[in-house]
Coordinates of C-alpha atoms in Angstrom, one line a residue:
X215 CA -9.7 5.5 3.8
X216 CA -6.8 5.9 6.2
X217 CA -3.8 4.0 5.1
X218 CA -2.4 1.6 7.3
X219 CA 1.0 1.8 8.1
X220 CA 3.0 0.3 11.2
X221 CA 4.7 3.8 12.3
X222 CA 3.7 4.4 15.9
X223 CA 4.8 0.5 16.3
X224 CA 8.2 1.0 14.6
X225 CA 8.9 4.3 16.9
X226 CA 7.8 2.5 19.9
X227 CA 10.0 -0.6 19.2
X228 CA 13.3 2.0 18.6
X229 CA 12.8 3.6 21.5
X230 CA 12.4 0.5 23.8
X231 CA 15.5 -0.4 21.7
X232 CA 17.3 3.1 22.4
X233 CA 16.1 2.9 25.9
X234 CA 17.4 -0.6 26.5
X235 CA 21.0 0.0 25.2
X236 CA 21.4 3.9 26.6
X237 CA 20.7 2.4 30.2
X238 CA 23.2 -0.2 30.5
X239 CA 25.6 2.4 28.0
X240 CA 25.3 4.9 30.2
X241 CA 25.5 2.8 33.6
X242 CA 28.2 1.2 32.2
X243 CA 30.2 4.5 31.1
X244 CA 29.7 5.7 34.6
X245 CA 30.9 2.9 36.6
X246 CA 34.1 2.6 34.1
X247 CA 34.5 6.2 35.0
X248 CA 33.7 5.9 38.9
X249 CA 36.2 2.7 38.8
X250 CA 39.0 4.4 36.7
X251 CA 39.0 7.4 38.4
X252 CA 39.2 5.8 41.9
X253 CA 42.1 4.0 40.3
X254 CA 43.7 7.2 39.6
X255 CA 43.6 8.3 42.8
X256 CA 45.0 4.8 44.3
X257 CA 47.6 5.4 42.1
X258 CA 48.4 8.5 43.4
X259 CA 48.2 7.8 47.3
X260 CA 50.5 4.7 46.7
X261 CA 52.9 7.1 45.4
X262 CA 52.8 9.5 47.8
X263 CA 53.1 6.2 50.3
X264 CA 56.3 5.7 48.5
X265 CA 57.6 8.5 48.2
X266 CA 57.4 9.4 51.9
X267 CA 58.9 5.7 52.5
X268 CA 61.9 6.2 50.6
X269 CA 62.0 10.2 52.5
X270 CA 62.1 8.6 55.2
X271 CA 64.9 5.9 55.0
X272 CA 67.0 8.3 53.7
X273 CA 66.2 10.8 56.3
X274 CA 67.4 8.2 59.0
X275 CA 70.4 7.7 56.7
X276 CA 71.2 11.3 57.0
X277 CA 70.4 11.7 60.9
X278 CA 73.5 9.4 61.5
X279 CA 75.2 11.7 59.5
X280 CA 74.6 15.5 61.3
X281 CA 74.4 15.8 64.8
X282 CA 70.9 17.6 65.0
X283 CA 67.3 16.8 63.0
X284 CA 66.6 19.9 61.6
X285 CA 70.3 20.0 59.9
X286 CA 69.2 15.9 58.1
X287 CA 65.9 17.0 57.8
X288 CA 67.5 19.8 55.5
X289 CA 70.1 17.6 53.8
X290 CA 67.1 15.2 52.8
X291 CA 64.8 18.1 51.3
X292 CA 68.2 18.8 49.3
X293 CA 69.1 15.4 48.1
X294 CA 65.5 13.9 47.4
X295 CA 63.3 15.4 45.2
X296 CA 60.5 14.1 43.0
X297 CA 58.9 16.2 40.2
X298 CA 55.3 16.9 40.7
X299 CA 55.2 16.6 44.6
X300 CA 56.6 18.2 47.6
X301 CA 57.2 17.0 50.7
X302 CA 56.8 18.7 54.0
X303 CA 58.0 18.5 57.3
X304 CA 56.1 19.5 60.6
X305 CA 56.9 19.3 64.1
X306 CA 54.4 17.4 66.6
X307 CA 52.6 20.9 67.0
X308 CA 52.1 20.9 63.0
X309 CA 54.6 23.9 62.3
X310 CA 56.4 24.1 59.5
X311 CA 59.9 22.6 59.4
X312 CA 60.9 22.6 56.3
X313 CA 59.4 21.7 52.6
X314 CA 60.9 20.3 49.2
X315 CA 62.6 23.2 47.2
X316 CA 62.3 24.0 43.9
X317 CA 63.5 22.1 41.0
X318 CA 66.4 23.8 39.0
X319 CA 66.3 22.5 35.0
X320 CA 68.5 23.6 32.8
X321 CA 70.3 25.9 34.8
X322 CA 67.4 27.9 36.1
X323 CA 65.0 28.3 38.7
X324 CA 61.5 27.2 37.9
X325 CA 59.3 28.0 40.6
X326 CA 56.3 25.5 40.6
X327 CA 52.7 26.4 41.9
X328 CA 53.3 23.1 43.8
X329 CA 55.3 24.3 46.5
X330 CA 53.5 28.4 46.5
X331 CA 50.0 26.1 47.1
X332 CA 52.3 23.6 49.7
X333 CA 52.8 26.3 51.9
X334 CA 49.4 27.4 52.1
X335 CA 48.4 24.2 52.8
X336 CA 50.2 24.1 56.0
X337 CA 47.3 25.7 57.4
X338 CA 44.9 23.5 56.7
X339 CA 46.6 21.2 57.2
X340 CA 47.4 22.0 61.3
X341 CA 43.7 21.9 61.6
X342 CA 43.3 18.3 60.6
X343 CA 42.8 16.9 64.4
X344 CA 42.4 13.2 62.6
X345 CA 45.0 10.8 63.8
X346 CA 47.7 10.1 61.7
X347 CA 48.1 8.2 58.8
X348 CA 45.5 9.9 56.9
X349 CA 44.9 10.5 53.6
X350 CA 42.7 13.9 51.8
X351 CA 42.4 15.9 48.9
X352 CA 42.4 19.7 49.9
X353 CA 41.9 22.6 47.2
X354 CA 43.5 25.8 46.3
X355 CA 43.3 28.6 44.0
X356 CA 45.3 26.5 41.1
X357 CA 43.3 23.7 41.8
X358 CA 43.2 20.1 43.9
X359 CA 45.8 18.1 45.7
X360 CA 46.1 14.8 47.5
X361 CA 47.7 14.7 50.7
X362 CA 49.0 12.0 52.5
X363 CA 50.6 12.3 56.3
X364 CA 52.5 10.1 58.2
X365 CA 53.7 10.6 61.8
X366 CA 57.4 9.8 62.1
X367 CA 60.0 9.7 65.2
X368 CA 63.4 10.7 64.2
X369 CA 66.1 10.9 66.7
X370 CA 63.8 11.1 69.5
X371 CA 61.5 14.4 67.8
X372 CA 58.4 13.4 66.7
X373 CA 58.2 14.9 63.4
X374 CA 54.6 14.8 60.6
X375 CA 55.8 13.5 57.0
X376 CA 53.1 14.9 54.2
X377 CA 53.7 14.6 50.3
X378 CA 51.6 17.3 48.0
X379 CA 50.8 15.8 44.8
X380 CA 49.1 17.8 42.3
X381 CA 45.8 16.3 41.1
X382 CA 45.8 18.6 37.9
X383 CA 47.1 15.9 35.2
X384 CA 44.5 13.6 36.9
X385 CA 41.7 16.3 36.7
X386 CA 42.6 16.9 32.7
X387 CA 42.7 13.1 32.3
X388 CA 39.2 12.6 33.5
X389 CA 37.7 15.4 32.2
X390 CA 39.3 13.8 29.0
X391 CA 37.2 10.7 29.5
X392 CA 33.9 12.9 30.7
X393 CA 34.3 14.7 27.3
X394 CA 34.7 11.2 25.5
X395 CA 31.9 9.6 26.9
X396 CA 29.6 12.8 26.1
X397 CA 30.2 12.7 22.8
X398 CA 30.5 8.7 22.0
X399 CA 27.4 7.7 24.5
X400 CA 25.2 9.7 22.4
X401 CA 26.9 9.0 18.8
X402 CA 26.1 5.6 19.6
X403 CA 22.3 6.0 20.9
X404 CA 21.8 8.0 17.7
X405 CA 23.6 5.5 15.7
X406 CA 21.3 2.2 18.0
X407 CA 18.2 4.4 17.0
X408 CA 18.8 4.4 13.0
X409 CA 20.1 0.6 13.0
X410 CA 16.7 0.1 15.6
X411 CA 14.3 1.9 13.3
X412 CA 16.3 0.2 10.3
X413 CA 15.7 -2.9 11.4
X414 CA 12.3 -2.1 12.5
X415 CA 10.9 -1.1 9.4
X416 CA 12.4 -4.1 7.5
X417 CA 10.9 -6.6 10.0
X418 CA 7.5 -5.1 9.6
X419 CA 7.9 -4.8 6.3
X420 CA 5.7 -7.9 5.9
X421 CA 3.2 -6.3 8.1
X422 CA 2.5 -3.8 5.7
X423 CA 2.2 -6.2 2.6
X424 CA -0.4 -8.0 4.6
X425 CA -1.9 -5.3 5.4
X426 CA -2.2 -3.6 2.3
X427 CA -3.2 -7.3 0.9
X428 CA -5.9 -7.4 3.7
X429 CA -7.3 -4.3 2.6
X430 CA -7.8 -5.1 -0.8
X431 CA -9.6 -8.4 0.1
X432 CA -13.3 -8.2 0.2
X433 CA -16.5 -10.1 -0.1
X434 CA -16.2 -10.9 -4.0
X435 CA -12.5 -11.5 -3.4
X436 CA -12.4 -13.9 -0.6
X437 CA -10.6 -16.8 -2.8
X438 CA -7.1 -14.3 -2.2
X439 CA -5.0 -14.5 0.8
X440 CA -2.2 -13.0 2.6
X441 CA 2.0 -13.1 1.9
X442 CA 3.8 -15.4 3.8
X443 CA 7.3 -14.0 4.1
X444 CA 9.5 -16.1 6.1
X445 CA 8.6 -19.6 8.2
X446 CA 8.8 -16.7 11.3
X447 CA 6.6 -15.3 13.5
X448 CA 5.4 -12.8 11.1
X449 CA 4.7 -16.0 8.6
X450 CA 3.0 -18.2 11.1
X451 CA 0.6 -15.2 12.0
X452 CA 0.0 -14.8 8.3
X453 CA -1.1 -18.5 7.8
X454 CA -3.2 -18.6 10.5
X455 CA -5.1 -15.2 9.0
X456 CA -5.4 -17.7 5.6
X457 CA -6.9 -20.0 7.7
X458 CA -9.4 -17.9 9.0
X459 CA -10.0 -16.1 5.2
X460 CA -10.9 -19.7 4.2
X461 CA -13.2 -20.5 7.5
X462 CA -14.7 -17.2 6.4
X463 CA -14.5 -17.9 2.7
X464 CA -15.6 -21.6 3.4
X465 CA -19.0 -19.5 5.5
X466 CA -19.9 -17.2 2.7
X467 CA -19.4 -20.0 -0.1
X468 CA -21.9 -22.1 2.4
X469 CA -24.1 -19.1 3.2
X470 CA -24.6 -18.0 -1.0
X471 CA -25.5 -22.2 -1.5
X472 CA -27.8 -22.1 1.7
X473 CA -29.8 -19.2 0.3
X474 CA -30.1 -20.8 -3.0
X475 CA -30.4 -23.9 -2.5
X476 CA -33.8 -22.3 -0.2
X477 CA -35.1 -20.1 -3.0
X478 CA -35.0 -23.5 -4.7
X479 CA -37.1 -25.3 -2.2
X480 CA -39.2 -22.4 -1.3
X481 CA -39.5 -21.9 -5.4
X482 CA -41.8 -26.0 -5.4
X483 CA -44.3 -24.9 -3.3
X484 CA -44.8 -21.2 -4.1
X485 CA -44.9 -22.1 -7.9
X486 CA -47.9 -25.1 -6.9
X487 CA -49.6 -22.6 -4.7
X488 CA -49.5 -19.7 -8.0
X489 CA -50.1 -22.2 -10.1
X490 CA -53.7 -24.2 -8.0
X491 CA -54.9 -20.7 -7.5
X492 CA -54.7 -19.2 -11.3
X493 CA -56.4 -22.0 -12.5
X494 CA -59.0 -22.0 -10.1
X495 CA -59.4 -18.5 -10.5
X496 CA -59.6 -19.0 -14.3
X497 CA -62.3 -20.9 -14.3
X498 CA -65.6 -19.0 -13.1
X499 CA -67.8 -21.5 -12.0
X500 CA -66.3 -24.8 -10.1
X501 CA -68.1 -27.7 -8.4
X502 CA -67.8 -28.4 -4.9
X503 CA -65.5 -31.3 -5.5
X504 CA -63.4 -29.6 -8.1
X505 CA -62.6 -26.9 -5.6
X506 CA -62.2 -29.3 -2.8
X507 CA -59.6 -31.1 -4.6
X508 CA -57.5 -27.7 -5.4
X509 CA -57.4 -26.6 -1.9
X510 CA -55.9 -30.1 -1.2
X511 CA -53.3 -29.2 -3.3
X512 CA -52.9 -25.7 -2.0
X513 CA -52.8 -27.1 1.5
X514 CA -50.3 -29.8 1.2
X515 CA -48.1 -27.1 -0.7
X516 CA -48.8 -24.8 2.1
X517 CA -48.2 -27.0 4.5
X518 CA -44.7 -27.8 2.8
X519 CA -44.0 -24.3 2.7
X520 CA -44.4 -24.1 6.6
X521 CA -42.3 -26.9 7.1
X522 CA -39.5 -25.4 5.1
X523 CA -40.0 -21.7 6.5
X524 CA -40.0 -23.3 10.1
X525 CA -36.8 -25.6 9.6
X526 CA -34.6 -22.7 8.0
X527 CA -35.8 -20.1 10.5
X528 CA -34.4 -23.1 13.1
X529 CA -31.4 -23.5 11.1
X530 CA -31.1 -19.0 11.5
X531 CA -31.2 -19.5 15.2
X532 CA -29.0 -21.8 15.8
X533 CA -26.3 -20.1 13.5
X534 CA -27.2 -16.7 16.1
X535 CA -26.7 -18.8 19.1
X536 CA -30.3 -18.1 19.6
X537 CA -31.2 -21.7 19.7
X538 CA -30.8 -22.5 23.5
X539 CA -33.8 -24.5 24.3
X540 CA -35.7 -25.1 27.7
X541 CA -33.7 -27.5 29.8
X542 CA -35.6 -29.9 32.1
X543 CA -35.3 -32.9 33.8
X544 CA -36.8 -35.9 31.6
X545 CA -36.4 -39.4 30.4
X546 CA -35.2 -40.4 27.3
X547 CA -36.7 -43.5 27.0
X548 CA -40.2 -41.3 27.3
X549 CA -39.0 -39.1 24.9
X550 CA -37.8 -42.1 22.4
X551 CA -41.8 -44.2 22.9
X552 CA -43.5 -40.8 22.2
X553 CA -41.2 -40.3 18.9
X554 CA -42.2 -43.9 18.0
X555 CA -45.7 -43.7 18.4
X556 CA -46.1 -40.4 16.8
X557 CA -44.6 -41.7 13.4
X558 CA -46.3 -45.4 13.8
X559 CA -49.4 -43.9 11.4
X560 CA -46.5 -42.7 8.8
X561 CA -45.0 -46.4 8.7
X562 CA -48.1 -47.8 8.9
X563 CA -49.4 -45.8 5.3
X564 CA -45.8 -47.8 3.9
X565 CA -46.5 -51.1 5.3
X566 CA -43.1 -50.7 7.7
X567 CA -42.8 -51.9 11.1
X568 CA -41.5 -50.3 13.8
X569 CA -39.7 -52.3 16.2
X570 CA -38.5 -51.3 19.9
X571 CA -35.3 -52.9 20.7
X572 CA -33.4 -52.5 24.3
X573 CA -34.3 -49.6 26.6
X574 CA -32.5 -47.9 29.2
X575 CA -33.6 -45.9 32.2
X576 CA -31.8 -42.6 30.9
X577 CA -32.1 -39.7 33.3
X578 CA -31.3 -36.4 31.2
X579 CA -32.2 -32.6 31.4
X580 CA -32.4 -31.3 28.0
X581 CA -35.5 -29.5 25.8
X582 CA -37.7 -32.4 24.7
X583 CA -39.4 -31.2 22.0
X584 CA -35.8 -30.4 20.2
X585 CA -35.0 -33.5 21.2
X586 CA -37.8 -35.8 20.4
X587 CA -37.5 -33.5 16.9
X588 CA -33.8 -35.4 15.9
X589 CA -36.0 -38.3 16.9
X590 CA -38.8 -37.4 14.7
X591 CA -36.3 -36.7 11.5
X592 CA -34.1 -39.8 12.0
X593 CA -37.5 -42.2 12.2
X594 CA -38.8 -40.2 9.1
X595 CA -36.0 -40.6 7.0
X596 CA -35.7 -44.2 8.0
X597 CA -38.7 -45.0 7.3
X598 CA -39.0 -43.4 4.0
X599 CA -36.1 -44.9 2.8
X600 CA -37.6 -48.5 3.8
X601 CA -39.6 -50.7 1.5
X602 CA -42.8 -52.1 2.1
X603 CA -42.5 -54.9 4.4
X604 CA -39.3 -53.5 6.3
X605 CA -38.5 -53.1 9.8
X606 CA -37.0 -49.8 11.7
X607 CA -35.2 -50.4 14.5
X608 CA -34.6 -47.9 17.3
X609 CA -32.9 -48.9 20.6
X610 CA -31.1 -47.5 23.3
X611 CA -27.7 -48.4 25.2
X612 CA -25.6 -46.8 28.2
X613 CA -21.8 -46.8 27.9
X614 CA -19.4 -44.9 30.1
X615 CA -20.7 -41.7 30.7
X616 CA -23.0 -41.9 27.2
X617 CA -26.3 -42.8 26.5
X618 CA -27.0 -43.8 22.9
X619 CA -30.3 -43.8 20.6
X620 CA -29.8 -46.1 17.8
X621 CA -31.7 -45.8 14.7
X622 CA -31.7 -48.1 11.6
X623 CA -33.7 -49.4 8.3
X624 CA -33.5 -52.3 5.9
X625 CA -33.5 -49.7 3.1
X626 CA -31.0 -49.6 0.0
X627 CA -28.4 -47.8 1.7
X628 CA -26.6 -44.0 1.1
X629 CA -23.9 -44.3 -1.4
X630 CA -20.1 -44.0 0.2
X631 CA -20.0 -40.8 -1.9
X632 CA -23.0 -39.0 -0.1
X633 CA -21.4 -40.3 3.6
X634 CA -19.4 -36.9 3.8
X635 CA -22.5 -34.9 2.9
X636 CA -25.1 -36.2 4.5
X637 CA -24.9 -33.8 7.2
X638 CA -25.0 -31.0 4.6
X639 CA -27.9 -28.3 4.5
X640 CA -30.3 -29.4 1.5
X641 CA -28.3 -32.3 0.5
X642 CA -30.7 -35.0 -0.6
X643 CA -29.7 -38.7 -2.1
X644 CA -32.6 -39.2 -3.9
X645 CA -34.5 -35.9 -4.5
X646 CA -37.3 -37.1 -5.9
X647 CA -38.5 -38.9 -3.7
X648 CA -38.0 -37.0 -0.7
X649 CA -40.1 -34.2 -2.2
X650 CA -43.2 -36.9 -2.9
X651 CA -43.2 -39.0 -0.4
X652 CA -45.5 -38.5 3.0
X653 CA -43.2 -37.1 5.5
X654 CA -43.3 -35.3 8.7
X655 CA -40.7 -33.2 7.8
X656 CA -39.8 -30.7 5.2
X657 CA -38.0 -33.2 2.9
X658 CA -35.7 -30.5 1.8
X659 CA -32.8 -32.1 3.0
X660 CA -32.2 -29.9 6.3
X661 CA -33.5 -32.7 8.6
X662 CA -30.3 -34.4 9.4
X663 CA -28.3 -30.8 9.7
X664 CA -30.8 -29.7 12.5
X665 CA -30.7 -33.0 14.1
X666 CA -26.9 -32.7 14.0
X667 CA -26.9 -28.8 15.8
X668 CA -29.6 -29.6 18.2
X669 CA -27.4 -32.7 19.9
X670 CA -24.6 -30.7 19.7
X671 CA -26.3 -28.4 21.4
X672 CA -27.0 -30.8 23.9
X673 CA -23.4 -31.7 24.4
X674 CA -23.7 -34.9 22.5
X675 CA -23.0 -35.8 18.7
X676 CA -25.0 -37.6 15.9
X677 CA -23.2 -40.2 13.7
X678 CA -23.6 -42.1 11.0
X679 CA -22.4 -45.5 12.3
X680 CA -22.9 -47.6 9.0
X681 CA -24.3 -47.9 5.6
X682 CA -24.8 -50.7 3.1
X683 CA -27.5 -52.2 1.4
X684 CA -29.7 -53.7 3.5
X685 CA -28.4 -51.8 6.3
X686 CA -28.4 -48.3 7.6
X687 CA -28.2 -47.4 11.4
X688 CA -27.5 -43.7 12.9
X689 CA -26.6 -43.4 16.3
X690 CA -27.4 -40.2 18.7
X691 CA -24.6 -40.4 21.7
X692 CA -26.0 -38.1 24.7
X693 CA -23.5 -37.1 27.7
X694 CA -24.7 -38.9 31.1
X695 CA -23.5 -35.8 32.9
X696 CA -25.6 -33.7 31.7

């Protein structure tokens, strides 16, 4: 037997789980990184926007100062410098005028890639036909540089302002961040797939008791029942599976007494019939009347037997669902005078009347047999259970969408502790009797639980309204609608 075991649902839950955190991880590591590094680079053009600001007011400081451009232009490439960025100056045909020198630190000249890569910028630079300001990154061998150029008129010359700034430390900071997020995006997917499937496993950890509880539940063990963990979910769904463990255990309990309580019916009649027939077989020679008399006995038993065969077999259908019955269009009242005059020879034999109360016009479209057959068993029982000189009542009524049969005796009465059973397969108040009186029916105390299914079946419901001594009345209510 395969062991159950919630693993495909646990893997499926972590990876919805992984899924649902890498995707908004991931989107949102890649917007940081969009947003940062666009930050970077604002960064960098409002620099290079400053720096060619301040070039600029002190070149004008230095044109009042020397007589011609070029000479300020050089005094202000010699007096303002900023490390990391060069500044060039182009005429209006975009040739070179001049460009930031070198730094000198600590005595020495350091000659920076910056302004080796400025120079061959120029050229790309003079084929930029945008208009000025503008703003672009342009690369080189040693790598990429933002650019910003501003036109400028000094001293009547229209001159082009650009500031080179390398993009290198911005490059390695980035990268920095790319290399972060590649290894901390999936350090913490791994690490949201082990807490997922952690916590996975511990919530369906009741799922397996249950199950393993469920599998050792069986048809002799029907009186055990599930876990309940937690008042969660996962202990709601394991109450309601009790509840259905005791419908079910509640149905075979029933089933075990229905199919002894009819070996013990059936057991009356078949013991009669085995015991009429060995001891007319015993004797050889038997007069006429002597084996008239024992095939009276075999008959009634026989005919008991039927009646008991044909009620459980009714019973069998209606538990399959197989008990649908032919619906036509008929008249209740018709159906309640038949029922009446069929069991008026059976009251008669007791010396109890039957009397008709009110009677509707009742339209319906039902089976009439089934129905005049809750008829049949609620007049039988009535009129069994009715002393000599006592009247049965039936009448009808129509309420508010109902029609209802009423049936009731002068009889002593059911006992308040039978009231809840009296629907019950085989449930009898007084046995004895029902098995010698005259009857109609079976008398094995199944009359009143096929009356019951076939008005249910019918849409409708059969109650016991009251019961005292003196005093017993049953009501069938029947849905106008239908």
């Amino acid at each position: 037997m395969r062991r159950f075991g919630p693993r495909s649902v646990r893997a499926s839950l972590t990876l919805w789980y992984v899924l649902a955190l890498s995707v908004p991880l991931v989107a949102f590591a890649l917007i940081s990184y969009i947003a940062y590094e666009r930050t970077l680079w604002g960064r960098t053009d409002a620099f290079n926007r400053d720096a060619l600001a301040v070039f600029a007011r002190e070149l004008e400081a230095e044109r009042r100062q020397f007589p011609g451009v070029r000479d300020a232009i050089a005094a202000t490439l010699n007096e303002v410098r900023f490390r990391e960025l060069d500044v060039l100056v182009l005429d209006s045909t975009s040739t070179l005028i001049a460009m930031s020198a070198p730094l000198r630190e600590n005595g020495g000249l350091t000659q920076r890639a910056l302004s080796a890569d400025s120079l061959a910028l120029v050229t790309t630079l003079r084929a930029r036909t945008a208009p000025l300001p503008w703003v672009t990154t342009l690369s080189t061998s040693n790598g990429k540089y933002r650019v910003s150029a501003q036109a400028r008129a000094i001293g009547g010359e229209r001159v082009i302002l650009a500031a080179v700034y390398p993009l290198m430390e911005v490059s390695s900071t980035l990268q920095r961040i790319r290399r972060l997020f590649l290894l901390a995006i999936p350090l913490l997917v791994a690490v949201a797939a082990a807490g997922g499937y952690f916590l996975a496993k511990r919530s369906f950890a009741p799922v397996t008791a249950m199950a393993s509880r469920a599998a050792e539940i069986g048809a002799t063990t029907l009186h055990e029942r599930l876990p309940v963990a937690a008042d969660d979910e996962l202990g709601a769904l394991a109450r309601v599976l009790n509840q259905l463990l005791d419908r079910l255990e509640n149905a075979f309990s029933q089933q075990r007494r229905f199919m002894a309580d009819a070996s013990h019916e059936l057991r009356t009649p078949v013991a009669i019939l085995q015991a009429e027939t060995d001891v007319t077989l015993a004797h050889e020679q038997r007069s006429q009347n002597e084996f008239r008399r024992s095939m009276a006995v075999v008959q009634d038993a026989a005919r008991r037997l039927t009646r008991i065969v044909d009620d459980i077999f009714l019973l069998a259908r209606s538990d399959a669902g197989n008990l649908v019955g032919q619906r036509v269009d008929l008249y209740l009242e018709d159906v309640v005078h038949d029922t009446a005059r069929a069991v008026q020879p059976i009251a008669d034999r007791r010396g109890v009347r039957i009397h008709m109360g009110d009677v509707v016009e009742s339209p319906f479209r039902g089976d009439a047999d089934l129905l005049g057959r809750v008829l049949l068993n609620l007049l039988d029982n009535a009129i069994k259970h009715s002393s000599a000189g006592g009247t049965v009542e039936i009448s009808m009524s129509k309420d508010t969408g109902w029609y209802g049969i009423h049936v009731s005796d002068a009889g002593p009465g059911i006992p308040a502790e039978a009231h809840a059973r009296i629907f019950d397969r085989f449930f009898r108040v007084d046995k004895s009797r029902a098995r010698a009186d005259a009857s109609t029916t079976s008398g094995a105390g199944l009359g009143l639980a096929i009356a019951r299914r076939i008005v249910e079946m019918h849409g409708g419901r059969l109650e016991l309204v009251s019961s005292r001594p003196g005093h017993t009345e049953f009501r069938v209510s029947l849905p106008v609608a239908a």
